[in-house]
Structures are given as structure tokens and as C-alpha cells.
Coordinates of C-alpha atoms in Angstrom, one line a residue:
Chain K
M1 CA 91.6 117.3 86.5
N2 CA 88.8 117.5 84.6
A3 CA 85.0 117.7 84.9
R4 CA 82.7 116.5 82.3
G5 CA 78.6 116.2 82.4
K6 CA 75.3 117.9 81.7
A7 CA 74.6 121.3 82.0
F8 CA 71.9 122.8 84.7
R9 CA 71.2 126.1 83.5
Y10 CA 70.3 129.3 86.5
G11 CA 70.2 132.9 86.1
D12 CA 71.7 135.9 88.0
N13 CA 71.6 136.2 91.9
V14 CA 71.0 132.2 92.8
D15 CA 71.0 132.7 96.6
T16 CA 71.6 130.4 99.5
D17 CA 68.5 130.3 100.4
V18 CA 67.3 128.2 97.4
I19 CA 70.6 126.0 97.3
I20 CA 69.7 124.9 100.7
P21 CA 67.3 126.6 102.6
A22 CA 67.5 127.1 106.2
R23 CA 64.9 124.6 107.1
Y24 CA 67.9 121.9 106.3
L25 CA 70.3 123.5 108.4
N26 CA 69.4 121.5 111.6
T27 CA 71.9 119.1 110.1
S28 CA 75.5 119.3 108.8
V29 CA 75.3 116.0 107.6
A30 CA 76.4 116.3 103.5
A31 CA 74.1 113.6 102.4
E32 CA 71.5 115.1 103.9
L33 CA 72.0 118.7 103.0
A34 CA 72.7 117.1 99.6
A35 CA 69.4 115.7 99.5
H36 CA 67.4 119.1 99.4
C37 CA 69.8 121.1 96.9
M38 CA 68.7 123.6 95.1
E39 CA 65.4 122.2 96.0
D40 CA 63.1 126.2 96.2
I41 CA 64.6 126.8 93.0
D42 CA 64.3 123.7 90.9
P43 CA 62.8 120.7 92.8
Q44 CA 63.7 118.3 89.9
F45 CA 67.7 118.7 90.1
I46 CA 68.5 116.1 92.9
K47 CA 66.4 113.9 90.8
Q48 CA 67.9 114.2 87.7
V49 CA 71.9 115.3 88.4
K50 CA 73.8 112.6 87.6
P51 CA 77.7 112.7 88.9
G52 CA 80.0 114.8 87.1
D53 CA 77.0 117.1 86.0
L54 CA 78.0 120.9 86.0
I55 CA 76.0 123.9 87.1
V56 CA 76.1 126.7 84.8
A57 CA 74.7 130.4 85.7
D58 CA 74.2 133.9 85.7
K59 CA 75.4 136.7 87.9
N60 CA 76.5 136.7 91.2
F61 CA 75.6 132.9 91.8
G62 CA 76.1 132.1 95.6
C63 CA 74.3 135.6 96.7
G64 CA 73.3 136.2 100.5
S65 CA 74.3 133.5 103.6
S66 CA 77.9 132.4 104.5
R67 CA 76.3 129.0 104.9
E68 CA 79.2 126.8 103.8
H69 CA 76.5 124.5 103.7
A70 CA 75.5 125.3 100.0
P71 CA 78.5 124.7 98.0
L72 CA 78.8 121.6 100.2
A73 CA 75.8 120.5 99.3
I74 CA 76.3 121.3 95.5
K75 CA 79.6 119.4 95.9
T76 CA 77.8 116.3 97.2
A77 CA 75.2 116.3 94.7
G78 CA 77.8 115.2 92.8
V79 CA 78.2 118.4 90.7
S80 CA 82.2 119.0 89.2
C81 CA 81.7 122.4 88.3
V82 CA 80.1 125.3 88.9
I83 CA 80.1 128.2 85.8
A84 CA 79.0 131.5 86.4
A85 CA 79.3 134.7 85.2
S86 CA 80.0 135.9 88.3
F87 CA 79.7 134.8 92.2
A88 CA 79.0 135.9 95.5
R89 CA 82.2 136.5 97.1
I90 CA 82.2 134.1 100.7
F91 CA 80.3 131.3 98.3
Y92 CA 83.6 131.4 96.5
R93 CA 85.6 131.2 99.0
N94 CA 84.0 128.8 100.7
S95 CA 83.5 126.4 97.0
I96 CA 87.5 126.9 97.3
N97 CA 87.5 125.9 100.6
I98 CA 86.0 122.6 100.6
G99 CA 87.1 121.6 97.0
L100 CA 84.6 122.7 94.8
P101 CA 85.8 124.0 91.3
I102 CA 84.3 127.1 90.6
L103 CA 84.8 129.0 87.1
E104 CA 84.4 133.0 86.5
C105 CA 83.3 133.1 82.9
P106 CA 80.6 135.6 81.7
E107 CA 81.0 134.1 77.8
A108 CA 80.4 130.6 78.5
A109 CA 77.9 131.0 81.0
K110 CA 76.0 133.1 77.9
G111 CA 77.0 130.3 75.5
I112 CA 76.4 127.1 77.4
S113 CA 72.1 125.7 77.8
S114 CA 70.2 123.4 79.7
Q115 CA 71.7 119.8 79.4
D116 CA 74.4 121.0 76.8
M117 CA 77.3 118.8 77.3
V118 CA 80.3 120.5 79.0
E119 CA 84.2 119.6 79.6
V120 CA 86.5 122.1 82.2
D121 CA 90.0 121.4 81.8
F122 CA 91.0 123.0 85.7
S123 CA 94.7 123.3 84.3
T124 CA 93.7 125.1 81.5
G125 CA 91.3 127.0 81.9
V126 CA 89.1 126.1 79.1
I127 CA 85.8 124.9 78.9
S128 CA 84.2 123.1 76.5
N129 CA 80.9 122.9 74.9
I130 CA 80.7 119.2 74.0
T131 CA 77.0 119.9 72.3
T132 CA 78.4 122.8 70.0
G133 CA 81.7 122.5 69.6
K134 CA 82.2 126.0 71.2
Q135 CA 84.9 126.3 73.5
W136 CA 85.7 129.3 76.2
Q137 CA 89.2 130.4 77.9
A138 CA 88.9 131.1 82.0
E139 CA 91.1 132.0 83.7
P140 CA 92.6 129.1 85.6
F141 CA 93.2 128.3 88.9
P142 CA 96.9 128.8 90.1
A143 CA 98.7 125.8 91.2
F144 CA 98.3 126.4 94.8
I145 CA 94.3 126.6 94.2
Q146 CA 94.4 123.2 91.9
K147 CA 96.4 121.8 94.8
M148 CA 93.1 122.8 97.7
I149 CA 90.8 121.7 94.9
S150 CA 92.7 118.0 94.6
S151 CA 93.4 118.0 98.4
N152 CA 89.5 118.0 99.1
G153 CA 89.6 121.6 100.5
L154 CA 91.8 124.4 102.6
I155 CA 91.7 121.9 105.6
D156 CA 93.8 118.7 103.5
Y157 CA 95.7 121.2 101.9
L158 CA 96.6 123.0 105.0
R159 CA 97.4 120.0 107.1
A160 CA 99.7 118.4 103.5
E161 CA 101.3 121.4 102.8
V162 CA 101.7 124.1 105.7
L163 CA 101.3 121.8 108.8
K164 CA 104.0 119.2 107.5
Chain T
M1 CA 100.7 154.9 98.1
S2 CA 97.0 156.3 99.6
M3 CA 95.0 153.9 101.5
T4 CA 91.4 153.8 102.2
M5 CA 90.3 152.7 105.7
S6 CA 89.2 149.0 105.1
Q7 CA 92.7 148.8 103.3
K8 CA 94.9 150.1 106.8
I9 CA 93.1 148.0 108.7
L10 CA 94.3 144.8 106.4
A11 CA 97.9 146.3 106.4
K12 CA 98.3 146.8 109.9
H13 CA 97.0 143.7 110.6
A14 CA 99.3 142.0 108.0
K15 CA 102.6 143.9 109.3
M16 CA 102.6 145.8 106.1
G17 CA 103.0 149.4 105.3
V18 CA 101.1 149.4 102.0
V19 CA 98.9 147.1 100.7
R20 CA 97.3 147.9 97.3
P21 CA 93.7 146.5 96.0
G22 CA 93.7 142.8 94.8
Q23 CA 96.9 141.9 96.7
L24 CA 96.5 138.6 98.8
V25 CA 97.7 139.0 102.6
M26 CA 97.8 136.9 105.8
A27 CA 96.3 139.0 108.6
D28 CA 96.1 138.7 112.3
L29 CA 92.7 138.1 113.6
D30 CA 91.4 140.1 116.6
L31 CA 88.1 137.9 116.9
V32 CA 86.3 135.1 115.1
L33 CA 82.6 134.2 115.3
G34 CA 80.2 131.1 115.1
N35 CA 76.6 131.0 115.6
D36 CA 74.7 127.4 116.2
I37 CA 74.6 126.7 112.1
T38 CA 78.1 127.5 110.8
A39 CA 80.3 126.7 114.3
P40 CA 79.3 122.7 114.3
V41 CA 80.8 122.6 110.7
A42 CA 83.9 124.7 111.6
I43 CA 84.1 122.4 114.8
K44 CA 84.3 119.2 112.4
E45 CA 86.3 121.0 110.7
F46 CA 88.9 122.0 113.2
A47 CA 89.0 118.7 114.6
R48 CA 90.8 117.9 111.6
F49 CA 93.4 119.9 112.5
K50 CA 94.8 117.8 115.0
V51 CA 95.5 120.9 117.6
D52 CA 94.3 120.8 121.2
K53 CA 93.8 124.6 121.5
V54 CA 92.2 127.4 120.1
F55 CA 94.6 130.5 119.0
D56 CA 93.3 132.8 121.6
K57 CA 90.1 131.6 123.7
S58 CA 89.6 135.4 124.5
K59 CA 89.1 135.8 120.7
V60 CA 86.4 133.1 120.1
V61 CA 83.3 134.0 120.1
L62 CA 80.5 131.0 119.8
V63 CA 76.6 132.5 120.0
P64 CA 73.5 129.5 119.7
D65 CA 70.9 132.4 118.3
H66 CA 69.7 130.9 114.7
F67 CA 67.8 127.9 115.9
T68 CA 67.5 128.6 119.3
P69 CA 65.8 128.6 122.0
N70 CA 66.7 124.9 120.2
K71 CA 63.4 124.4 117.7
D72 CA 64.1 120.4 117.1
I73 CA 66.1 117.6 118.0
K74 CA 68.7 118.1 115.5
A75 CA 69.1 121.3 115.9
A76 CA 69.5 120.9 119.7
E77 CA 71.8 118.6 118.6
Q78 CA 74.2 121.3 116.7
C79 CA 73.6 123.4 119.9
K80 CA 74.8 120.6 122.2
R81 CA 77.6 120.3 119.8
M82 CA 78.7 124.0 120.1
R83 CA 78.5 124.0 123.8
E84 CA 80.8 120.9 124.3
F85 CA 83.2 122.4 121.9
A86 CA 82.9 126.0 123.9
S87 CA 83.6 124.0 127.2
D88 CA 86.4 121.7 126.1
Y89 CA 87.9 124.3 124.9
Q90 CA 87.6 126.7 127.6
I91 CA 85.8 129.8 125.4
D92 CA 85.9 133.2 127.1
N93 CA 82.9 134.5 125.5
Y94 CA 80.2 131.6 124.7
F95 CA 76.7 133.0 125.4
E96 CA 74.4 130.6 126.9
V97 CA 70.2 130.6 126.0
G98 CA 69.1 133.2 128.8
R99 CA 72.6 135.3 128.4
M100 CA 72.9 135.7 124.5
G101 CA 71.6 137.9 121.7
I102 CA 71.6 138.0 118.0
E103 CA 75.3 137.4 117.4
H104 CA 75.5 141.3 115.1
A105 CA 73.6 143.0 118.0
L106 CA 75.3 141.0 121.3
L107 CA 79.1 142.0 120.2
P108 CA 79.3 145.3 120.4
E109 CA 77.1 145.9 123.2
Q110 CA 79.0 142.9 125.5
G111 CA 82.4 145.3 124.3
L112 CA 84.0 142.7 122.5
V113 CA 84.6 144.9 119.2
N114 CA 86.8 148.0 119.2
A115 CA 87.5 150.3 116.2
G116 CA 90.5 148.9 114.3
D117 CA 89.7 145.6 114.6
L118 CA 90.0 143.0 111.8
I119 CA 87.2 140.4 112.4
I120 CA 85.5 137.2 111.0
G121 CA 82.6 135.8 111.5
A122 CA 80.8 133.0 110.0
D123 CA 77.7 134.4 109.5
S124 CA 77.5 137.0 106.1
H125 CA 76.3 140.1 108.5
T126 CA 79.5 140.2 110.3
C127 CA 80.5 143.1 108.4
T128 CA 77.6 144.8 111.0
Y129 CA 80.9 146.1 113.3
G130 CA 82.0 148.6 110.3
A131 CA 79.8 151.2 112.2
L132 CA 82.5 151.2 115.0
G133 CA 85.4 151.8 112.5
A134 CA 86.4 148.0 113.0
F135 CA 86.7 145.6 109.4
S136 CA 84.9 142.7 109.8
T137 CA 83.5 140.3 106.9
G138 CA 81.6 137.1 107.0
T139 CA 83.1 133.7 105.6
G140 CA 82.2 130.3 105.7
S141 CA 83.1 127.3 108.3
T142 CA 86.1 126.3 107.0
D143 CA 87.9 129.7 107.0
M144 CA 86.3 129.8 110.7
A145 CA 87.9 126.4 111.7
A146 CA 91.4 127.6 110.0
A147 CA 90.9 131.3 112.1
M148 CA 90.3 128.8 115.2
A149 CA 93.6 127.3 114.8
T150 CA 95.6 129.8 113.5
G151 CA 94.1 133.5 114.3
Q152 CA 95.0 134.3 110.9
L153 CA 94.0 134.4 107.4
W154 CA 94.0 135.5 103.7
F155 CA 92.4 138.2 102.6
K156 CA 92.1 139.7 99.5
V157 CA 92.9 143.3 99.5
P158 CA 89.3 144.9 98.3
Q159 CA 89.0 148.0 96.0
A160 CA 86.8 150.4 97.5
L161 CA 83.3 152.4 96.9
R162 CA 83.0 155.5 98.6
F163 CA 79.9 157.1 99.6
N164 CA 79.7 160.5 100.6
L165 CA 76.7 161.6 103.1
T166 CA 75.4 165.1 103.7
G167 CA 72.9 166.6 105.6
S168 CA 70.3 164.8 107.7
L169 CA 67.7 162.1 107.4
G170 CA 63.9 163.2 108.0
T171 CA 61.6 162.6 110.8
W172 CA 60.4 159.0 110.0
V173 CA 63.3 158.0 107.9
S174 CA 66.5 156.2 109.5
G175 CA 69.8 153.7 108.1
K176 CA 67.5 151.1 107.0
D177 CA 65.7 153.6 104.7
L178 CA 69.3 154.5 103.8
I179 CA 71.3 151.2 103.0
L180 CA 67.8 149.8 101.0
H181 CA 67.8 152.8 99.0
I182 CA 71.7 152.2 98.4
I183 CA 71.4 148.6 97.6
G184 CA 68.5 149.8 95.2
L185 CA 70.9 152.4 93.6
I186 CA 73.6 150.1 93.2
G187 CA 72.1 146.6 93.2
V188 CA 72.6 143.1 94.8
D189 CA 76.3 142.7 93.4
G190 CA 77.0 146.2 93.0
A191 CA 79.6 146.2 95.6
L192 CA 81.0 142.5 95.0
Y193 CA 84.3 141.7 96.2
K194 CA 84.5 145.5 97.6
S195 CA 84.3 147.7 100.3
M196 CA 81.6 150.2 100.8
E197 CA 83.2 153.1 102.7
F198 CA 80.9 156.2 103.9
T199 CA 82.5 159.4 104.3
G200 CA 81.1 163.1 104.9
D201 CA 79.3 165.4 107.0
G202 CA 76.1 163.6 107.1
V203 CA 77.7 161.0 109.1
A204 CA 77.8 162.8 112.4
S205 CA 74.0 163.1 111.9
L206 CA 73.7 159.3 112.1
S207 CA 73.0 157.3 115.3
I208 CA 75.0 154.6 115.9
D209 CA 72.2 151.9 115.4
D210 CA 71.5 153.9 112.0
R211 CA 75.4 152.7 111.1
F212 CA 75.1 149.2 112.9
T213 CA 71.6 148.8 110.0
V214 CA 73.8 150.7 107.2
C215 CA 76.8 148.5 107.6
N216 CA 74.4 145.3 108.5
M217 CA 73.3 144.8 105.0
A218 CA 76.7 146.0 103.2
I219 CA 76.4 142.3 102.6
E220 CA 73.2 142.6 100.4
A221 CA 75.0 144.3 97.8
G222 CA 77.7 141.8 97.7
A223 CA 80.6 143.7 99.6
K224 CA 83.0 142.6 101.7
N225 CA 82.9 145.5 104.6
G226 CA 81.2 148.5 105.4
I227 CA 82.8 151.2 107.2
F228 CA 81.9 154.6 109.1
P229 CA 84.9 156.6 110.1
V230 CA 84.9 156.5 114.1
D231 CA 83.8 160.3 114.8
D232 CA 82.6 160.9 118.6
V233 CA 79.3 159.0 117.9
A234 CA 81.3 156.1 117.6
K235 CA 83.7 157.1 120.2
A236 CA 81.1 157.5 123.0
Y237 CA 79.6 153.7 122.0
L238 CA 82.9 152.2 122.1
A239 CA 83.8 154.2 125.7
S240 CA 80.5 153.1 127.4
H241 CA 81.1 149.7 125.6
C242 CA 84.5 148.5 124.9
K243 CA 87.1 148.4 127.4
R244 CA 90.1 148.5 124.6
E245 CA 91.1 152.3 123.6
P246 CA 90.0 152.6 120.0
V247 CA 92.8 152.4 117.4
I248 CA 91.1 155.1 114.5
Y249 CA 92.2 154.7 110.9
E250 CA 91.2 157.5 108.7
P251 CA 91.0 157.3 105.2
D252 CA 93.7 159.2 103.4
A253 CA 92.7 162.4 101.8
D254 CA 93.9 161.0 98.2
A255 CA 92.8 157.5 98.8
E256 CA 91.5 155.5 95.7
Y257 CA 88.0 154.7 95.1
E258 CA 86.4 153.2 92.6
Q259 CA 83.4 155.5 92.7
T260 CA 81.9 158.1 94.3
Y261 CA 78.2 158.4 95.3
E262 CA 77.1 161.6 96.6
I263 CA 73.8 161.0 98.9
D264 CA 71.7 163.5 100.3
L265 CA 70.0 162.4 103.6
A266 CA 67.4 164.8 103.2
S267 CA 66.1 163.1 99.9
I268 CA 66.2 159.6 101.3
R269 CA 62.3 158.6 101.6
P270 CA 60.7 155.9 103.8
T271 CA 62.0 152.6 101.6
V272 CA 60.7 148.9 101.1
A273 CA 62.2 146.6 99.1
F274 CA 59.9 144.6 96.8
P275 CA 60.2 140.4 96.6
H276 CA 62.8 138.6 95.9
L277 CA 65.5 140.9 96.2
P278 CA 66.8 143.6 98.3
E279 CA 67.7 145.7 95.6
N280 CA 63.9 146.1 94.2
A281 CA 63.5 149.2 96.1
K282 CA 60.7 151.5 96.1
T283 CA 60.0 154.5 97.7
I284 CA 56.9 154.6 100.3
D285 CA 55.3 157.1 97.7
E286 CA 55.6 154.2 95.0
V287 CA 54.1 151.0 96.9
G288 CA 50.3 151.0 96.7
D289 CA 48.1 148.9 98.3
I290 CA 50.1 145.4 99.4
A291 CA 47.4 143.7 102.2
I292 CA 50.0 141.9 104.2
D293 CA 50.0 138.5 107.1
Q294 CA 52.5 139.0 109.0
V295 CA 55.0 141.7 110.2
V296 CA 58.3 141.3 111.9
I297 CA 60.4 144.0 113.9
G298 CA 63.3 142.8 115.1
S299 CA 67.2 140.8 113.8
C300 CA 70.3 141.6 113.4
T301 CA 69.4 144.9 111.0
N302 CA 66.6 146.0 113.1
G303 CA 66.4 144.6 116.7
R304 CA 67.9 147.4 118.5
L305 CA 66.4 149.0 121.6
S306 CA 66.1 152.6 119.4
D307 CA 64.2 150.4 116.6
L308 CA 62.2 149.0 119.3
R309 CA 61.4 152.6 120.7
I310 CA 60.4 153.9 117.6
A311 CA 57.7 151.0 116.4
A312 CA 56.4 151.5 120.5
H313 CA 56.1 154.9 119.6
I314 CA 53.8 154.6 116.5
L315 CA 52.1 151.6 118.1
K316 CA 51.2 153.3 121.5
G317 CA 47.5 153.2 122.4
R318 CA 47.2 151.8 119.0
T319 CA 46.0 148.0 117.8
I320 CA 47.0 146.2 115.0
A321 CA 45.1 145.3 112.1
K322 CA 42.7 142.5 112.4
G323 CA 44.1 139.6 110.4
V324 CA 48.0 140.6 110.8
R325 CA 50.5 139.2 113.4
L326 CA 52.9 141.3 114.5
I327 CA 56.3 139.6 116.0
V328 CA 58.6 141.8 117.9
F329 CA 62.1 140.3 118.6
P330 CA 64.7 142.1 120.8
A331 CA 68.3 141.6 119.4
T332 CA 69.9 140.9 123.1
Q333 CA 69.0 140.5 126.7
Q334 CA 70.1 143.4 127.8
I335 CA 67.9 145.1 125.2
Y336 CA 64.8 143.0 126.0
L337 CA 65.0 144.0 129.6
E338 CA 65.9 148.0 128.8
A339 CA 62.4 147.8 126.3
M340 CA 60.8 145.8 129.5
E341 CA 62.0 148.6 131.5
E342 CA 60.6 151.4 129.4
G343 CA 57.7 150.2 129.0
L344 CA 57.8 149.1 125.6
L345 CA 57.0 145.6 125.6
K346 CA 53.9 146.6 127.1
I347 CA 52.7 148.6 124.3
F348 CA 53.3 145.9 122.1
V349 CA 51.6 143.3 123.5
E350 CA 48.8 146.1 124.3
A351 CA 48.9 146.5 120.2
G352 CA 48.0 142.7 119.8
A353 CA 51.8 141.8 119.1
V354 CA 53.6 138.8 120.2
V355 CA 57.4 139.6 122.1
S356 CA 59.9 136.7 121.6
T357 CA 62.9 135.8 123.0
P358 CA 66.2 136.9 120.6
T359 CA 66.5 134.8 118.3
C360 CA 67.4 134.6 114.2
G361 CA 64.4 132.2 114.0
P362 CA 61.9 133.6 111.6
C363 CA 64.7 136.0 109.5
L364 CA 66.0 133.2 107.8
G365 CA 62.4 130.7 107.8
G366 CA 64.2 128.5 110.7
H367 CA 61.0 128.9 113.6
M368 CA 58.9 131.5 115.2
G369 CA 57.1 133.1 112.3
I370 CA 57.1 131.0 109.5
L371 CA 55.0 132.1 106.2
A372 CA 52.5 130.2 104.4
A373 CA 52.4 129.6 100.8
K374 CA 51.0 133.2 99.0
E375 CA 51.2 134.9 102.7
R376 CA 52.9 138.4 102.6
A377 CA 55.2 139.8 105.2
V378 CA 56.7 143.4 106.1
S379 CA 59.8 142.3 107.9
T380 CA 62.8 145.0 109.4
T381 CA 65.3 141.8 108.6
N382 CA 67.8 142.0 105.3
R383 CA 66.9 139.4 102.8
N384 CA 63.7 138.8 100.9
F385 CA 64.9 135.6 98.5
V386 CA 62.7 133.4 96.9
G387 CA 60.9 131.2 100.8
R388 CA 63.6 133.0 102.8
M389 CA 61.0 133.4 105.7
G390 CA 59.2 130.3 104.7
H391 CA 57.1 128.5 101.8
V392 CA 58.5 129.3 98.3
E393 CA 55.3 131.0 97.2
S394 CA 55.8 133.4 100.4
E395 CA 56.7 136.9 99.9
V396 CA 59.2 139.3 102.1
Y397 CA 58.7 143.2 102.2
L398 CA 62.1 144.5 103.9
A399 CA 61.4 147.9 105.7
S400 CA 62.2 150.2 108.5
P401 CA 60.8 149.8 112.1
A402 CA 58.6 152.3 111.5
V403 CA 57.0 151.4 107.9
A404 CA 56.7 148.0 110.0
A405 CA 55.0 149.1 113.0
A406 CA 52.6 151.7 110.9
S407 CA 52.1 148.9 108.3
A408 CA 50.9 146.4 111.3
L409 CA 48.3 148.8 111.9
A410 CA 47.1 149.4 108.6
G411 CA 47.1 145.7 107.4
K412 CA 49.0 146.9 104.8
I413 CA 52.2 148.6 103.5
A414 CA 52.1 151.9 105.2
N415 CA 53.6 154.9 105.4
P416 CA 54.1 156.1 108.9
E417 CA 54.6 159.8 107.5
L418 CA 50.6 159.8 107.5
L419 CA 50.1 158.3 111.3
E420 CA 47.9 161.2 112.5
D421 CA 48.8 162.6 115.9
N422 CA 52.5 161.1 115.5

């Protein structure tokens, strides 16, 4: 399983309020949430993002609220992977649970610029910057997490693997 | 193998003698919480399990508090979905508007939280209940759905940071100033994935409300949970609220902490977190002249009776500055009633404040006090991110109820110590 696309680059402490402002949380319809994804930090994001693109950020990405609407908006906007130097813990868990791949890799975060073409191999954890030719090794997901992501998240995974 | 308070609670609920930091464990839950924003998503996910009941209808708590009383049609539809779910699945602890309060003030007040409990909530400030010696942590909606179906959830056993408290806080200094000081010290990711455990002689001097405020904001340092030891203050609160016998876990003398911070409570000054991160803490002495448009007193962080009392003490017989809007939110109906009986609400209204029904509304920029571009608020809430309370060009300064009330009078961020006749 791979991700490939252009990078949208952000800094430290991108919080869930800028990923999906609370004023849009009166719905849980994924497409409606995605339409406002990253609106308060980058109003151009949703106009420019293409299926497969990646978000790359510095430390503590997804800090703040427990709203699952945040990773859901990112995933539904077409983002194939988020790479950051570190993630806030609830966001990390929520992303895995809904099947949005996210990788912690400070070196890759540092080495990727906005608009770089990036490729990620989830089975090996190798992150490649196609634009610059550089490569980094992130900790690959254990098999059950890979399966959870490919089954579209925790619930389908539990249904298929645990409750069968 | 020695353990911290948090690790012992996880071990017990995982039916294991010992757990080690980093270990993944499956643990039994004592309580599962959701609100009108997170529960509708969880309910949708729960339906995919195709089970006909929740794991224990007395251990699921649903509180419509964020966008209630319903702020618009979409919010009303979400609340309706939660109300119908509560009815269909016979959830004992569904708190309707009129009975509800802001969840993290409501659950302890209603006796739903006990020392030694393992609690998850689909709300990041679920970490509040550590004040009573519970392990409680925020999760997302999918985790809530899985927890409602199975009564279990997986946890990664956290490392711990210890905050050893000595001395006692000054007159106009509160738990809010303490936690803002700590977040300023360690940063918004200073406790990422970790427990924040509070110990030391100074704990005894902190009221239970101060402890709720401190644990409430553990998440603002990235922590998984915050937790206090269960001393006489906590036991007295539990005895008058919770019907169950407290289950008390003490850290082993040689429990491992990644780091210990020594904090002299007497040295803490009234503290304000500047935009746009809770870690931008400055003491009141460093603030300078900052004119404000709005003051909010309330929320799961600071909407309890003692918070309202201190604000009323400062506002009594005075009028707020021209050009300032003061909005006061008692956190629960019970607190509202007590504040009314004590005459606090009268003091607020006479000072020029508006008193609202309990709601999370303004804290997260939902309703009941949204900021326009360039407007500034002093708020006793917990986050001051870009756009948190409204327009992306608005600003939120986090502070204690005392600083907030003094600021409402001055029309700028003000030091409650400097008010005359205090």
C-alpha cells in the first residue's frame, strides 16, 4: 500500500480547531466537513488539494480537541497520508481508527517542502521525496495497524477480524 | 516492578499484576462519555457493529452540552439523534437540557466518577476526573463506539511526569494559574502521551475545584491524563457525591517518573496565556496594557461554584467597564441554582454581565459569545488557538476567574491583587 502526491507543508502545533473549525461541527457528514478542511490555517488548501496529496508538518500535529471530524475531513479531502515530526495523541489514535495513514518522522518533515512530490511505502515505512531524491525511514505500521487502515478503520477491522 | 498511580489503575482494569510504560493493554472501562458533537459520529459507527445493546446502560453517559440549547437546525438534528439513541438503548445517564451541565463539571457532581475508575470520553477534557484519583482520558468517536459496544478499549501504558507541589497558593492565585504556569514551563507537547502526576505536601492546600481545573488542562500539555492522590479533600468530595466506595491507588515510593518538577505554590503568580497557544504564559506582572472587548467566565475549566464566588466577590457593587461584554456561564444547573441562592447571579447582572444557561458554546466558538475580527477576549476557558472563539483574527487570553473579573472592570487585562477594598 502506497501514497503518492504533492506535499502541503505546515508548521508546529497545527490544532484541530484550524483543521476543522468548531463552527462546522454541527454536522458529521464527511463531505461537508471536508469542504472546510484547513480553512482557518490555509483557505487555499481545499481548492488546491488533489486525491493522493499529503500533509507534512512539524511537531504536535492535531493538538487540541478530540473531534474525529479533523482526521475525517483530511481523509475525505483526498489526503493519502500525514507526515509530521510528532502527533498529538488523540489525533493519532483517531486517524488510525478511521483509516487515515499517519507517519511520525522528524527528519522527513524537515526535508520536505511545500509542493514537493512525495511517495510513502506503508509496508516498509520508507518516505521518498521524489522532487529532491532524498529518502527517510519511518517506523512502519505493525501488521494489524496496516490491516486496520486498509479495512477503512477500527470498526470494519474489528468486524472482520475480531467479531467474525 | 514499581508503578505510578495511572499505571496501577490501568493494570487493575487490564487484570494484570504489573504493567510497564509502552505496553499495549486491553482494559475494562467504568464509564464511557459522549456529547452532542462526538456522540452522533460514535452512534453512526456503533450501528455498524450490529449489536442490539450497549455493554452496560448504566456506564454510558450522554450529555448534550456543546451546541445546546440547540443553536441551529443542524445542531438540533445532531441532538435529536443522540436523544433517540439514548431512548432506544435505555441509557440511564442521558442529561436533557434543563438537567444537563457541561459534562466535566456534571459527571463528578452527579456522582458518576469514583476514585480508581478507568474512564474514557469522546471529549479531550475528559482528563478532568484525575482530580478525584480516576484515570480518565479523551478519545475520538470511533473509540467511543467500540467502548460502548464492548466495554473495553486498548491503551498504551504511559510514562509519567511528576509535579511535586509544596507550599500553598497566594490569595488571588488559583489552580488555573498553576496549570497555565506548568504549561508555560513544559509546552503544549511537554507531556505528550504521558501522565501528569501531582504529588507533595502542597496538594492538601488545593481545593477540589482547583484540582479539577489543573487536571482539565493536562491535555493542553499533550498529556494522556492528569491525576491527583486521593487525600481527605478528595475523599470528602467523593463521600458527598459518589455512592461507591473509593478505590485508592498510591504511587509506589520508587515509581519511575521520566522527570520531576518541583513547584513551590507560593511562587505562582496570577498567570495569563497569550494568543495563540496555552503555553504562551506570562505572569500578570509581565502583561502590559491589553485592552479587551469581551470576558468569558465559565466552562469545564472554570465554571464551578468557587469560580463564580471569586468572580462575584470582585464584581460585587461594581460595574464592568464601558465597551466590555461580560458573559458568565455556570457549568451545571446545580451550580446555577446554588449561585442564584447565594445571590451571585444578582451581583453579575447588576455589574453589567449576562448570565447564560450552562453550555460549552463560546469556549469553542460555537455560539453565545462569538468574537469578531480584531476583537480580544479574556476567558477562563482552556484554549486560545487561532479562531477558537470566532474570527481567525480574534484573540483569546486565558486566565483565572479572578483575573477575568478584574479585567472586566478595568476594560483591559488586570491584576485582581490591585483592586481596592478586596
